[in-house]
Short mmCIF file of C-alpha atoms in Angstrom, two decimals:
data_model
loop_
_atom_site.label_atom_id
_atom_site.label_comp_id
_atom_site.label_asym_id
_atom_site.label_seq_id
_atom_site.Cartn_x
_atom_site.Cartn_y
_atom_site.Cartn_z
CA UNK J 97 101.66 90.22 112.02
CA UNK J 98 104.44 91.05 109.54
CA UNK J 99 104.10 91.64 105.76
CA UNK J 100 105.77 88.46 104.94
CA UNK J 101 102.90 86.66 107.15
CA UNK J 102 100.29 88.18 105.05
CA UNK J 103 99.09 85.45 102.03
CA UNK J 104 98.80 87.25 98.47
CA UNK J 105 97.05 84.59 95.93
CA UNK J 106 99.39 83.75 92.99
CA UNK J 107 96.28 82.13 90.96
CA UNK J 108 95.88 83.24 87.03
CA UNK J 109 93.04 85.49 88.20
CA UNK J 110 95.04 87.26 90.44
CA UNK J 111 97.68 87.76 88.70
CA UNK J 112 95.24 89.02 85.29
CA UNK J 113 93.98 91.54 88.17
CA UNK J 114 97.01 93.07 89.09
CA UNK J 115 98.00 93.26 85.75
CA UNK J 116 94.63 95.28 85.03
CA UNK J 117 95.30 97.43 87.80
CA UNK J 118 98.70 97.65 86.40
CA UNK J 119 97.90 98.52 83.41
CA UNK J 120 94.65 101.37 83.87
CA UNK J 121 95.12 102.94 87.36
CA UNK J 122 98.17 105.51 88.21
CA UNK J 123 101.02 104.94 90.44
CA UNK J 124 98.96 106.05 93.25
CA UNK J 125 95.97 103.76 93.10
CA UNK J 126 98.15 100.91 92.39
CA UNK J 127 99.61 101.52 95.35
CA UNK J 128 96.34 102.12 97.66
CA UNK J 129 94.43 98.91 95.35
CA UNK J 130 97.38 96.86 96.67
CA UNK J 131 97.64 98.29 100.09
CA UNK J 132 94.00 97.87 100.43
CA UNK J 133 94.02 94.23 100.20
CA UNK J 134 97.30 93.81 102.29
CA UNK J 135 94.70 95.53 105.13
CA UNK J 136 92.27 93.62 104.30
CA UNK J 137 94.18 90.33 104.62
CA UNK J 138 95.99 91.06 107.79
CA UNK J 139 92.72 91.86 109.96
CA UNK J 140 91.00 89.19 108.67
CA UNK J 141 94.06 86.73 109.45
CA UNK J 142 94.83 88.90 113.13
CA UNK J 143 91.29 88.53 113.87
CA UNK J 144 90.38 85.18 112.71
CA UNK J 145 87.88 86.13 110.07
CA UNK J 146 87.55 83.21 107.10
CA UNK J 147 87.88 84.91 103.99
CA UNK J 148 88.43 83.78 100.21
CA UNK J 149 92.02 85.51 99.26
CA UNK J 150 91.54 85.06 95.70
CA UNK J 151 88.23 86.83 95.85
CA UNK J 152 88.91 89.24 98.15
CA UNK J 153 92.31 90.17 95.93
CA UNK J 154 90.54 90.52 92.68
CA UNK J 155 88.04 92.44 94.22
CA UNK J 156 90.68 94.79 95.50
CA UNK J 157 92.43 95.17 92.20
CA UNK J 158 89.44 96.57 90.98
CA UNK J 159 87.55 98.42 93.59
CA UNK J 160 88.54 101.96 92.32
CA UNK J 161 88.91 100.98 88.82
CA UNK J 162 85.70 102.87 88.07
CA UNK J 163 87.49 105.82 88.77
CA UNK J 164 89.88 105.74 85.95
CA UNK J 165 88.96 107.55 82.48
CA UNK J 166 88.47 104.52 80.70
CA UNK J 167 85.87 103.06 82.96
CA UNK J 168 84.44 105.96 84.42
CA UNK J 169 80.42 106.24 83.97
CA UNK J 170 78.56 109.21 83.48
CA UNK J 171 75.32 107.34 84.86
CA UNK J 172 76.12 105.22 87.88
CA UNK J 173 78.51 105.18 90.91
CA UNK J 174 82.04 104.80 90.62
CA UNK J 175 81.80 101.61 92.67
CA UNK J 176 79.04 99.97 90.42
CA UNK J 177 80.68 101.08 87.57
CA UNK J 178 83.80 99.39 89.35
CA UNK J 179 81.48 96.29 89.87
CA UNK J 180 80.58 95.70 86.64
CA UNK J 181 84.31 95.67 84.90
CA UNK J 182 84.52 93.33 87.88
CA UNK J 183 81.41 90.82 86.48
CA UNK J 184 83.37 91.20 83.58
CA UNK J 185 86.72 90.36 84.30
CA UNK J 186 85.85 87.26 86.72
CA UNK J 187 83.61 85.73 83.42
CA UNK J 188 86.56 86.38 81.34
CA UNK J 189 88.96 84.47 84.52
CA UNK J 190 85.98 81.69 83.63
CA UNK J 191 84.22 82.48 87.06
CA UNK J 192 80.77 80.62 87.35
CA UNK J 193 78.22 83.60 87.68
CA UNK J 194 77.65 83.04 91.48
CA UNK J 195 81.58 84.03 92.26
CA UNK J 196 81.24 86.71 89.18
CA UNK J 197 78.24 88.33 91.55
CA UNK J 198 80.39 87.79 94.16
CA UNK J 199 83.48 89.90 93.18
CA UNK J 200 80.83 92.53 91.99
CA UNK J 201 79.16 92.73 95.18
CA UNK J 202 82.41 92.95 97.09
CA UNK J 203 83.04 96.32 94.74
CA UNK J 204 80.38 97.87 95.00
CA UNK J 205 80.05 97.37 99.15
CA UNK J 206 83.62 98.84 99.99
CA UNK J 207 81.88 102.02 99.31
CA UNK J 208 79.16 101.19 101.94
CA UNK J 209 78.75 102.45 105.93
CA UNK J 210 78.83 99.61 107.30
CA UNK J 211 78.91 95.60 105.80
CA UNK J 212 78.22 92.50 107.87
CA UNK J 213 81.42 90.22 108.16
CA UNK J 214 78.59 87.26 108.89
CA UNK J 215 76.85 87.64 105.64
CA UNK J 216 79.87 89.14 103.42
CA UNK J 217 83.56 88.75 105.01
CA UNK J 218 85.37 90.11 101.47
CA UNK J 219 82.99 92.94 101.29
CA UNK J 220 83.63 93.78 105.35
CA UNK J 221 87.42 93.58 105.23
CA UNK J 222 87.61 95.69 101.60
CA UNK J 223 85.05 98.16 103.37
CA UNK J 224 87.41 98.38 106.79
CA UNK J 225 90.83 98.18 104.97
CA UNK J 226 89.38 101.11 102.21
CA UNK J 227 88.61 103.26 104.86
CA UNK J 228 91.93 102.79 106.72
CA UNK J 229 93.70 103.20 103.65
CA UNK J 230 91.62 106.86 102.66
CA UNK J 231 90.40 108.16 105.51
CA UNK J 232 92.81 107.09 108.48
CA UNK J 233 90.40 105.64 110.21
CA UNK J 234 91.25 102.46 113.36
CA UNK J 235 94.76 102.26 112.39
CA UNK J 236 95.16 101.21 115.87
CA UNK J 237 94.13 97.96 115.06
CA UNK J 238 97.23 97.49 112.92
CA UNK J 239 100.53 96.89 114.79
CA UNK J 240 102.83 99.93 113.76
CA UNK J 241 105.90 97.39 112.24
CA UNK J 242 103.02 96.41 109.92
CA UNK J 243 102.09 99.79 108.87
CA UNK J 244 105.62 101.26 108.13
CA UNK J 245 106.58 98.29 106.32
CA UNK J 246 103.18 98.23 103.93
CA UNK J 247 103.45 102.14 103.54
CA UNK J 248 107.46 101.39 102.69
CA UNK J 249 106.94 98.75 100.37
CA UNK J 250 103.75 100.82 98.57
CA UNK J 251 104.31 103.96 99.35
CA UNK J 252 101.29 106.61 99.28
CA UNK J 253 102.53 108.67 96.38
CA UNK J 254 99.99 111.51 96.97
CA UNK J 255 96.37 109.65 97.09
CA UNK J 256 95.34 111.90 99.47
CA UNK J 257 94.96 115.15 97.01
CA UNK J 258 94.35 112.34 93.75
CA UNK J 259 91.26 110.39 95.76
CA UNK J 260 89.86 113.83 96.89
CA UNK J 261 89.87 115.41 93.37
CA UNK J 262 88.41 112.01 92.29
CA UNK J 263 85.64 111.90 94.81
CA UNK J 264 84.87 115.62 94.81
CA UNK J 265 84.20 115.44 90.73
CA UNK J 266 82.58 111.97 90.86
CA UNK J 267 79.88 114.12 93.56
CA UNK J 268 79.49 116.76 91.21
CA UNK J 269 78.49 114.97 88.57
CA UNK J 270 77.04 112.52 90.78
CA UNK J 271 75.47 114.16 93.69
CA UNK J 272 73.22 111.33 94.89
CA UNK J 273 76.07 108.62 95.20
CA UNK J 274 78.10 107.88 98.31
CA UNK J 275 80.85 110.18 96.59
CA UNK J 276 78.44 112.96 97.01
CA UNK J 277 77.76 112.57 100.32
CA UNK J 278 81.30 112.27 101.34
CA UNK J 279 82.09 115.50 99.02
CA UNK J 280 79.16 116.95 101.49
CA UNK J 281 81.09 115.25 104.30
CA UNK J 282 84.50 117.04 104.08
CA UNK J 283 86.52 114.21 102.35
CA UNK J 284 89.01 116.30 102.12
CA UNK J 285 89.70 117.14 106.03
CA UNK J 286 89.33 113.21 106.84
CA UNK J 287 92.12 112.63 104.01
CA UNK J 288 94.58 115.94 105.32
CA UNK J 289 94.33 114.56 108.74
CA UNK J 290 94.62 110.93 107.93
CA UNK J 291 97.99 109.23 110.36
CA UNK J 292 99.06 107.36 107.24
CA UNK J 293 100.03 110.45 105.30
CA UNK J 294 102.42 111.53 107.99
#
């Protein structure tokens, strides 16, 4: 598996995503948005998993977005804040409501332990490729051509210190939410010692 081999939907409502992503999140969460789904993409297609690209694209373009200032909420999660601009965006892409649910679920579940790929493929590679992409975690199940040329092509431009200070405040203000926990968890050990920042 090479980056060229990996499929990136080219359909109006992927390209309105990226351009969304473009347009609210910095350099650095571009980069990880982007890298998250090229993660995503290449375990599903390395480990024969069926999976809907365009779904599982837009929901990557938006997965973090509820950490940006414009779409951060002072009540709920980051990642069902994240959901709902999600909901939003796929009515807007003239999603019928089941696929709008759909790209919100996927969202909000990156952020969960654990996701069953029988019951929610998108939300179990977003979930596995997220959590490669932050904390460093299986990167053994990527071949190591794949990895240089992903981190080459979207470099990590510092998300390491940018996701912790995002996480740590989101569990401040937050302390019930999964940020919390992982503030409580040492976030910011598991992203120092992550093998993609090397």
């Amino acid at each position: 598996m090479r980056l060229a081999d990996i499929v990136v939907p080219d359909s109006p409502a992927a390209r309105g995503a990226l351009e969304v992503a473009t347009a609210y999140c910095s350099p650095a969460l571009l980069n990880h948005s982007v890298r998250a789904y090229l993660w995503a993409a290449a375990y599903g297609a390395m480990n024969d998993i069926a999976f809907d690209a365009e779904l599982l694209y837009v929901a990557s373009m938006m997965h973090d977005i509820g950490l940006v200032a414009e779409f951060d909420s002072h009540t709920v999660p980051f990642e069902e804040a994240g959901g709902h601009v999600a909901w939003v965006f796929a009515a807007g892409a003239g999603w019928p409501v089941e696929r709008r649910v759909r790209a919100s679920e996927v969202v909000v579940r990156h952020m969960w332990d654990k996701v069953d790929p029988e019951q929610d493929p998108e939300g179990y590679l977003l979930e596995l490729s997220t959590a490669l992409d932050i904390s460093g975690r299986r990167p053994e199940d990527f071949p190591p051509e794949l990895r240089a040329e992903v981190l080459e092509r979207y470099p990590r431009l510092g998300i390491g210190p940018y996701f912790t200070m995002c996480v740590l405040e989101q569990g401040a203000r937050k302390p019930d939410s999964q940020a919390g926990r992982l503030a409580r968890a040492g976030i910011a050990e598991l992203m120092a010692n992550n093998p993609l920042e090397g």
